[in-house]
Structure formats: C-alpha cells, structure tokens
Coordinates of C-alpha atoms and ligand atoms in Angstrom, one line a residue:
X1 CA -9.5 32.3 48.7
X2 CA -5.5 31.7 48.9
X3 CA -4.3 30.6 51.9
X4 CA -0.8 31.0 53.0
X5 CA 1.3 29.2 55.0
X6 CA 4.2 29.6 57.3
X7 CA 5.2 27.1 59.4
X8 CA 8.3 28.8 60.6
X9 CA 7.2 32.5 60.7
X10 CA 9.8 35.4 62.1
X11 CA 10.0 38.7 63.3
X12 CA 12.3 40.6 61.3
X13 CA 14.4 42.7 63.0
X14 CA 15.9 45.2 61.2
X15 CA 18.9 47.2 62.1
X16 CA 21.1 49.8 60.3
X17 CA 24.7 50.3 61.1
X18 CA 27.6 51.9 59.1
X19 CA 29.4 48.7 59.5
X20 CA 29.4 45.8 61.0
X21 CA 32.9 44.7 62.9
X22 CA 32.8 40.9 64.7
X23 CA 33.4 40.6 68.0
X24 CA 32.8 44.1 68.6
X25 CA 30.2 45.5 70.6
X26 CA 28.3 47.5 67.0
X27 CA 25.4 50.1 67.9
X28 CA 22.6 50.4 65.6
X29 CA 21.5 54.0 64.2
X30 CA 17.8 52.6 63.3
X31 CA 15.9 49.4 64.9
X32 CA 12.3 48.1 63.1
X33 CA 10.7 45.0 64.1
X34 CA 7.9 43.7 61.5
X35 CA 6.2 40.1 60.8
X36 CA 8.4 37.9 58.4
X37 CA 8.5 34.5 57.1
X38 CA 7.6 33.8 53.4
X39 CA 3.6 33.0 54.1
X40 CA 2.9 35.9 55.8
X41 CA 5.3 38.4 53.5
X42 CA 2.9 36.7 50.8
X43 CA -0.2 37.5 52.6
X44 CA 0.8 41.1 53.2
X45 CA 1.7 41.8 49.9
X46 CA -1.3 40.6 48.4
X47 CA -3.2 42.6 51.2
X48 CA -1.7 45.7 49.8
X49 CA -3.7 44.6 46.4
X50 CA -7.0 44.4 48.3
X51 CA -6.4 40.5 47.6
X52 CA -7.4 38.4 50.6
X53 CA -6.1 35.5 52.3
X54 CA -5.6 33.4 55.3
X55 CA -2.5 33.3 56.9
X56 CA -1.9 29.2 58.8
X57 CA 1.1 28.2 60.3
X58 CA 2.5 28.2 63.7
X59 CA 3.2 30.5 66.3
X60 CA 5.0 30.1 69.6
X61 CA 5.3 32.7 72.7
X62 CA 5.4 36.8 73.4
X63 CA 7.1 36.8 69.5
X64 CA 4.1 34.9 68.3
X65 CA 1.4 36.8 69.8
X66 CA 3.3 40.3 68.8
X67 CA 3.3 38.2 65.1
X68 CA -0.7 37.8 65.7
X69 CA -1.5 41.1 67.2
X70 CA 0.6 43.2 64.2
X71 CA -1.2 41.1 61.4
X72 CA -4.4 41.5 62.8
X73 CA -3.8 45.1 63.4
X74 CA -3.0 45.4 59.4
X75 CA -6.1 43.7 58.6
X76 CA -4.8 40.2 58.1
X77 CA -7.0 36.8 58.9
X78 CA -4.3 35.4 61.1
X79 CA -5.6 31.5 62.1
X80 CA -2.7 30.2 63.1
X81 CA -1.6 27.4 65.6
X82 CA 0.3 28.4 69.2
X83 CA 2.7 25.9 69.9
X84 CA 5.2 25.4 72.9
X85 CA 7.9 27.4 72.2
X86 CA 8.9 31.2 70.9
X87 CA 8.4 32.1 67.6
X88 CA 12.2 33.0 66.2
X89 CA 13.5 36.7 65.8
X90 CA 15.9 36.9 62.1
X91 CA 18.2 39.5 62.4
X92 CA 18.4 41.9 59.1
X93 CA 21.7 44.3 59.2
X94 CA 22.1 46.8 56.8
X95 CA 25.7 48.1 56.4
X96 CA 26.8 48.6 52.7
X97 CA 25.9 45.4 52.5
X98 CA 22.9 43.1 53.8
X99 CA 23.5 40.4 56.3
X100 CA 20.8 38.2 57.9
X101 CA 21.5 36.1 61.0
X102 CA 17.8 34.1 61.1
X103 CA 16.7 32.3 64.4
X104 CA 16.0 28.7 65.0
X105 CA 12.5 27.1 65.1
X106 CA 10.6 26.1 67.9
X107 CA 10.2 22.5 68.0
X108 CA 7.0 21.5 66.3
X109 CA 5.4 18.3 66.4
X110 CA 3.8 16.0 63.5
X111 CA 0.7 16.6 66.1
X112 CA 0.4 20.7 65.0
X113 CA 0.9 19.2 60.8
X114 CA -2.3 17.4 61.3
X115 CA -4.3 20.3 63.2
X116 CA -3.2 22.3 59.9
X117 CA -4.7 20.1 57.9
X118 CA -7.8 20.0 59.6
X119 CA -7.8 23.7 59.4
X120 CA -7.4 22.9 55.0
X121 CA -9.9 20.8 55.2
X122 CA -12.3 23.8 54.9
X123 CA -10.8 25.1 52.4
X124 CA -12.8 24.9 48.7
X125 CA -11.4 23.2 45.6
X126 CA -11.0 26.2 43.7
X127 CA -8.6 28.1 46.5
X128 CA -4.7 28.2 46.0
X129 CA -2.1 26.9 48.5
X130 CA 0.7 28.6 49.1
X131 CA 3.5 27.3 51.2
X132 CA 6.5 29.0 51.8
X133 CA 10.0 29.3 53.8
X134 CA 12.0 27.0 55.8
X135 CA 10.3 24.0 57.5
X136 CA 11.3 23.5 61.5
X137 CA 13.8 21.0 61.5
X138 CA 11.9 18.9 63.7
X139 CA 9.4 18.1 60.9
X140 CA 10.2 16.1 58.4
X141 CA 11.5 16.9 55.1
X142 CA 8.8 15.9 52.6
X143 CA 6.2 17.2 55.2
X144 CA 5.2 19.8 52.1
X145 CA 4.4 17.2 49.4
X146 CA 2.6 15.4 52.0
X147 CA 0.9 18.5 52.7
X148 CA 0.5 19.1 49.3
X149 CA -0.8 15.7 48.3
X150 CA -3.3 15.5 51.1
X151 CA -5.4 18.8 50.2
X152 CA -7.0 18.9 46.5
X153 CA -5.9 22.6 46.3
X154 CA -3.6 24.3 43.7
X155 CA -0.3 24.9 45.3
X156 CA 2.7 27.1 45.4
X157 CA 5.8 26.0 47.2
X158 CA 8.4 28.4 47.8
X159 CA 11.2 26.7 49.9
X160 CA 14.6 25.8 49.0
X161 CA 16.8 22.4 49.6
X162 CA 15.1 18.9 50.3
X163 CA 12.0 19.6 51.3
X164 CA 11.7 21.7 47.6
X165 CA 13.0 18.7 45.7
X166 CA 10.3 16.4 47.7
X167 CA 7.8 19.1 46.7
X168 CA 7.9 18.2 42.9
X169 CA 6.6 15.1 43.3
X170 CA 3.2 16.5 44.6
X171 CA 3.2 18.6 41.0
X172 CA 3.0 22.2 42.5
X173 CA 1.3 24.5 40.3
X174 CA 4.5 27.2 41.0
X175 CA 7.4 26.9 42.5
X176 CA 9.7 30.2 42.7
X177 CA 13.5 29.3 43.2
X178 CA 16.1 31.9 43.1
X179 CA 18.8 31.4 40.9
X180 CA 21.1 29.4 44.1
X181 CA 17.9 27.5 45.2
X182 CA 17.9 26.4 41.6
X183 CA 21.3 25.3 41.0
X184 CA 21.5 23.4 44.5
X185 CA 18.7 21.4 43.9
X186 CA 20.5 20.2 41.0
X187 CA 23.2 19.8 42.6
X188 CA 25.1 22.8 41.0
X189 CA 27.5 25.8 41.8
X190 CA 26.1 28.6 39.8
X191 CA 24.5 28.7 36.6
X192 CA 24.2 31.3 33.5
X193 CA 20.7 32.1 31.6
X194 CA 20.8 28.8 29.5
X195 CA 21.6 26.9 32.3
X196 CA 18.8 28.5 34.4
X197 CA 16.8 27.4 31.7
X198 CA 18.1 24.3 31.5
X199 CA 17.7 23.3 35.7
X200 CA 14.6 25.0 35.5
X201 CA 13.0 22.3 32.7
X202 CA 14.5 19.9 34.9
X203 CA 12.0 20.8 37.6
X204 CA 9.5 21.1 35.1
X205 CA 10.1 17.5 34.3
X206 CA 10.3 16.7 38.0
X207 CA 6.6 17.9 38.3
X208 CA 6.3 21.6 38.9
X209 CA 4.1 23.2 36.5
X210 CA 5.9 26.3 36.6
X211 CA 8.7 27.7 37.6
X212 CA 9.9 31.2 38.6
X213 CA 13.5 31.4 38.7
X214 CA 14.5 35.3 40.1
X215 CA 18.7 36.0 39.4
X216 CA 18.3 39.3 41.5
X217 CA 19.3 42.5 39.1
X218 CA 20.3 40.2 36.4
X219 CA 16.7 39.0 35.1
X220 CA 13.7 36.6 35.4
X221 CA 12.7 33.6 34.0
X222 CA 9.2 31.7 34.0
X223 CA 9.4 28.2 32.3
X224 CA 6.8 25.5 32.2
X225 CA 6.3 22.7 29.5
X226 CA 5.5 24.6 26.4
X227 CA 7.7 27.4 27.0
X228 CA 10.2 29.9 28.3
X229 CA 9.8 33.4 29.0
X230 CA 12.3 35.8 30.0
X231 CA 12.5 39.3 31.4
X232 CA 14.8 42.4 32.4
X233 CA 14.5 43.5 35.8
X234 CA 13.9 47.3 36.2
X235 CA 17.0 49.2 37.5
X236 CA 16.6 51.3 40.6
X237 CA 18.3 51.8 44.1
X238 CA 17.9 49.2 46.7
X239 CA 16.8 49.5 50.3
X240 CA 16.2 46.3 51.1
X241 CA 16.4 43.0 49.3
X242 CA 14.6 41.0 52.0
X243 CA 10.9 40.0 50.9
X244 CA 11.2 40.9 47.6
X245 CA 11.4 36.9 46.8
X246 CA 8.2 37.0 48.6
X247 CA 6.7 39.9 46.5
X248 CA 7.7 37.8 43.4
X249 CA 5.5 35.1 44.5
X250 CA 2.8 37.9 45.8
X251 CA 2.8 39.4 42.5
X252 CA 2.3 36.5 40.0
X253 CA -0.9 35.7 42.1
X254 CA -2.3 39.1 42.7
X255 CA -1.8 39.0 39.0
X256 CA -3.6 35.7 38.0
X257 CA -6.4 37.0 40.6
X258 CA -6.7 40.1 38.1
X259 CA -7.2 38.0 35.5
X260 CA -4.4 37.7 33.8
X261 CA -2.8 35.4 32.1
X262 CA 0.7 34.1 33.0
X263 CA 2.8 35.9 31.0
X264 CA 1.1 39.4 32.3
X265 CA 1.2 37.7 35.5
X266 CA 5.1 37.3 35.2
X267 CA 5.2 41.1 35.0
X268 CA 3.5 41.6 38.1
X269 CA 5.7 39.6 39.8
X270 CA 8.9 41.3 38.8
X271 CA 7.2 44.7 39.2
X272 CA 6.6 43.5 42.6
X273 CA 10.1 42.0 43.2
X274 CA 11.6 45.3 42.6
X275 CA 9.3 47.6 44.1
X276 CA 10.2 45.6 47.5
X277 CA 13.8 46.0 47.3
X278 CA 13.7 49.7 46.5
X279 CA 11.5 49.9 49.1
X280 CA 12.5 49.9 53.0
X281 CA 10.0 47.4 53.7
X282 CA 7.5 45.5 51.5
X283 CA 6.4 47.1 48.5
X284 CA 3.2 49.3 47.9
X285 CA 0.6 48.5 45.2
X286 CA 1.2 52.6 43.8
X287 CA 5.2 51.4 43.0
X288 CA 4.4 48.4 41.7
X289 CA 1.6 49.7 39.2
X290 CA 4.6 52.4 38.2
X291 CA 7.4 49.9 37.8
X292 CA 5.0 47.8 35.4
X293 CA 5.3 49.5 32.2
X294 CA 9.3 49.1 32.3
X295 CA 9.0 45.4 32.7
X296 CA 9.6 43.7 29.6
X297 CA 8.8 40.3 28.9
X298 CA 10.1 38.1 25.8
X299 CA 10.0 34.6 24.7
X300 CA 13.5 33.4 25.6
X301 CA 15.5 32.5 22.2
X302 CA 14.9 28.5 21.7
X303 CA 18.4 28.3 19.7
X304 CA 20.7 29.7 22.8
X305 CA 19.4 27.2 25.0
Ligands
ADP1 N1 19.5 44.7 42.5 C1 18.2 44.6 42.2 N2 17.7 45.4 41.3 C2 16.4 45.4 40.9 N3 15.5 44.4 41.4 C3 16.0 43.5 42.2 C4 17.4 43.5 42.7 N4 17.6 42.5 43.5 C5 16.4 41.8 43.6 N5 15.5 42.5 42.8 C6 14.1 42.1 42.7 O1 13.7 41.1 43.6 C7 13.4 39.9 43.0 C8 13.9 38.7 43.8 O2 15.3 38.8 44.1 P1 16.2 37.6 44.3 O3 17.4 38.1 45.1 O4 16.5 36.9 43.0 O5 15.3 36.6 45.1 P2 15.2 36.2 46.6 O6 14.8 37.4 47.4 O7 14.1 35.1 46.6 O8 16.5 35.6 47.1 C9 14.1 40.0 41.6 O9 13.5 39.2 40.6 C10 13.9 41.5 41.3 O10 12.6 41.7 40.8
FBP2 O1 12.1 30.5 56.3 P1 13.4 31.1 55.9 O2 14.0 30.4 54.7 O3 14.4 31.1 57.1 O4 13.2 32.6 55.5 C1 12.6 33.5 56.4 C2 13.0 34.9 56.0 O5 12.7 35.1 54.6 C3 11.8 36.2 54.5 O6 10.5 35.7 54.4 C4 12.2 37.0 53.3 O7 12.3 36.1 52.1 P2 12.7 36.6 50.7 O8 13.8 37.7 50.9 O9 13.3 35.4 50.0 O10 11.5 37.1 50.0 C5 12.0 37.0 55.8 O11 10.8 37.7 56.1 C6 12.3 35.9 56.8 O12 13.1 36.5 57.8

C-alpha cells in the first residue's frame, strides 16, 4: 500500500482571465474548485492507474470536509485528521501566464504529528511513504525526517527548502526537486544540466537515494549513486502546469508498482509530468500511455559533467 501524505492540503481554485491588472477589480471567464496539495494530487494520480492509496494529513473546516467529501466521491481512502482551523484555498490564475497566490495553513499542533503517526503505525514494512508539499509553519522544520525516521517505511519526500534539506538525513528512497528547489537547497541561483547533475549528487551524497530533478520543458534527470539518466520532455501545448510536479512523482511509482525498473519508471514519470500540464487538470492514464513512446531516456554523458 502507499500512503500519501499532506499535511497542508488546498483547494485549488482555478480561474481564467484574459489578464490580470493589480488593484483592479479583474472578473473571471471560468471558476473550478478541485482538491490540491502534493499528497493528495499524488493519490489521485495514481487512482487514475487503478493504483491504490491512503491519503493522511490534515484537514480543517467547511474547505476540509468539501476536501473529504470530493476525494471520497472519486473513490479515494481519505483518513485524515480535522483540526481547528480552515483548510487554505490557493488561488491558480490563468492569463497568458500562470500565477498562484496559495493560502496560509491552519495552525497545527505537534499533538495532530503524533496522531499521524499512530495512524503509520499500521502501516506494513513493505508500503511506501510519500510525503509531499509545504509543511504548516507552526510545525517544525525537520518534522518530515522525524516522520521519516520514526516509521520503517520507504519514503518519498517531495518538499522544497529546510524541511527538504532536513529530509536527507532520514535517507529518503526519492526525493523529486524541481530544478529551483535544487539549486536553493544548495544555496544556488540557477543551474545548467551539468550543474543539475552536479547539486543533484550532492543530495545523493546527503542521503537521498534518488533524485528526480524536473527543469519544466527543458528535460529530466534521475541520479542516484551509480548513475545518471537523462531525458527530453515531449513537446505539446500547455493548459496547466500545476500538478504536473505531482504527476512526476505519481508516475515514477505507478511505474515501479508495474514492475518496472527505474529507468522505465523514469519514463512514466515524465509521460505523466506532461500529460498534466497539457491537460486542464490532472492527467488521465489514456495520455500518459500515448505520450510514453516519445519519451526518451539516455545515460547522461559522464565526460560533460
Ligand atoms: N512546457 C512544458 N512542456 C512539456 N512538459 C512540461 C512543461 N512544463 C512542465 N512539464 C512537465 O511537467 C514536469 C514538471 O514540471 P516542473 O515545472 O519542472 O516541476 P514542478 O511542477 O514540480 O514545478 C516536467 O518534468 C514535464 O514533464
Ligand atoms: O504545499 P505547497 O508547496 O504550497 O504546494 C501546494 C500546491 O501545489 C500543488 O500540489 C501542485 O504542485 P506541483 O505543481 O508542484 O505538482 C497544488 O495542488 C497546491 O495548490
């Protein structure tokens, strides 16, 4: 079983303008409210590949039970916690361009970490952790290593900042940085390919056994220990960009549950990727399974490092 979790979960509200002038009153053509945060966008995603999981985390008022009530609805095992609070709204406006105005967290206590890890606890050895997004800043910022050292599980963390260079410590099986995440955690502005490679050893050497870096249109990169694969993202138009991150992550596992190895696994991932942002909301298992023959993967070329 994989179980996903969010511990600052959204609804995504998405709202289409032809542009987008500040301190103007702007009026929307379109309006679409749907589940977000990176746990659940995971869960979904691997839903749509008849791959099942259970979605933890916590939710917080009317946002929180509208969370609960659409995931169930979709066939999802929502077990999450209700805290004191509201669940936060991100806005997502699409003009030409994408802007996303994300909500604050409720305030959750250490109290609701420990009642998560009781729900872990009956969790078997063999499942996979994921544990993805933002933390609520009223947590504190290695509260996923802990979580990941706690519970014996294999574990994904995709998160961004200090609590993702706290994560390495607990040796995450995957971590999935995009190419900014990657360079701030080293403390960098931007980076090219061999520089991508480069930061990303540096977190192998920091304790992740994998790492996905995603550089949007440009390409892909999965590096571990023994080596370094690269690949060319499929070209296509783009809806929307938000969750495909989340799709990447999706895809490498509904992959590895398919029996693949991790290279294959890498080409799910970007199939996935992709088929979310050409897609106006998460992508379906029928795009992904037509984007996969134009993904490419190669071993990146040791002497341009
Ligand atoms: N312009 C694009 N064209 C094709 N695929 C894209 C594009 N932007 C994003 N993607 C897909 O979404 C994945 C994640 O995008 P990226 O922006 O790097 O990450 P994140 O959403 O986590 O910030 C990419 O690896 C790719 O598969
Ligand atoms: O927890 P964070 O970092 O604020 O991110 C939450 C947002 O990210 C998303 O999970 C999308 O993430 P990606 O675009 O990186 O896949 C949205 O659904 C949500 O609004």
């Amino acid at each position: 079983m994989i179980y996903t979790v969010t511990m600052n979960p959204s609804i995504d509200c998405f709202m289409e303008l032809s542009e987008l002038v500040e301190g103007a009153t702007n009026r929307a053509s379109e309006q679409r409210m749907v589940p977000g945060g990176k746990g659940i966008n995971v869960s979904r995603v691997l839903h749509r590949f008849d791959i099942g999981s259970i979605l933890l985390g916590f939710t917080a008022g009317f946002t929180g039970a509208f969370l609960k009530e659409e995931l169930t609805a979709e066939g999802l095992q929502a077990h999450f916690t209700d805290t004191p609070g509201m669940t936060r709204i991100n806005m997502k406006l699409k003009t030409a361009k994408e802007t996303e105005v994300n909500g604050p967290s409720p305030e959750i206590s250490q109290d609701y970490v420990s009642e998560l890890l009781r729900k872990l606890e009956l969790a078997d050895k063999d499942d996979l952790l994921v544990l993805s997004g933002s933390l609520p800043p009223s947590l504190p910022a290695d509260t996923y290593r802990t979580i990941a050292e706690k519970t014996p599980l294999k574990t994904v963390v995709d998160t961004s900042g200090i609590p993702l260079q706290k994560a390495l410590s607990a040796r995450p099986y995957l971590i999935k940085p995009n190419i900014d995440e990657l360079t701030a955690l080293y403390g960098q502005e931007s980076a090219d390919t061999s520089g991508a490679v480069l930061l990303a050893r540096k977190a192998v050497a920091d304790g992740a056994k994998n790492v996905l870096v995603s550089r949007g249109a440009e390409s892909a990169l999965l590096v571990s220990a023994d080596r370094v694969l690269e690949a060319a993202v499929p070209s296509g138009t783009i809806h929307s960009t938000v969750g495909a991150g989340d799709s990447m992550v999706a895809g490498f596992l509904a992959g590895l549950a398919n029996g693949h190895p991790p290279e294959e696994a890498f080409r799910w991932s970007i199939a996935a990727g992709s088929a979310t942002a050409f897609s106006e909301s998460l992508c379906s298992k029928k795009l992904v399974e037509e984007l996969l023959p134009s993904v490419s993967v190669n071993e990146y070329k040791e002497e341009s490092v």
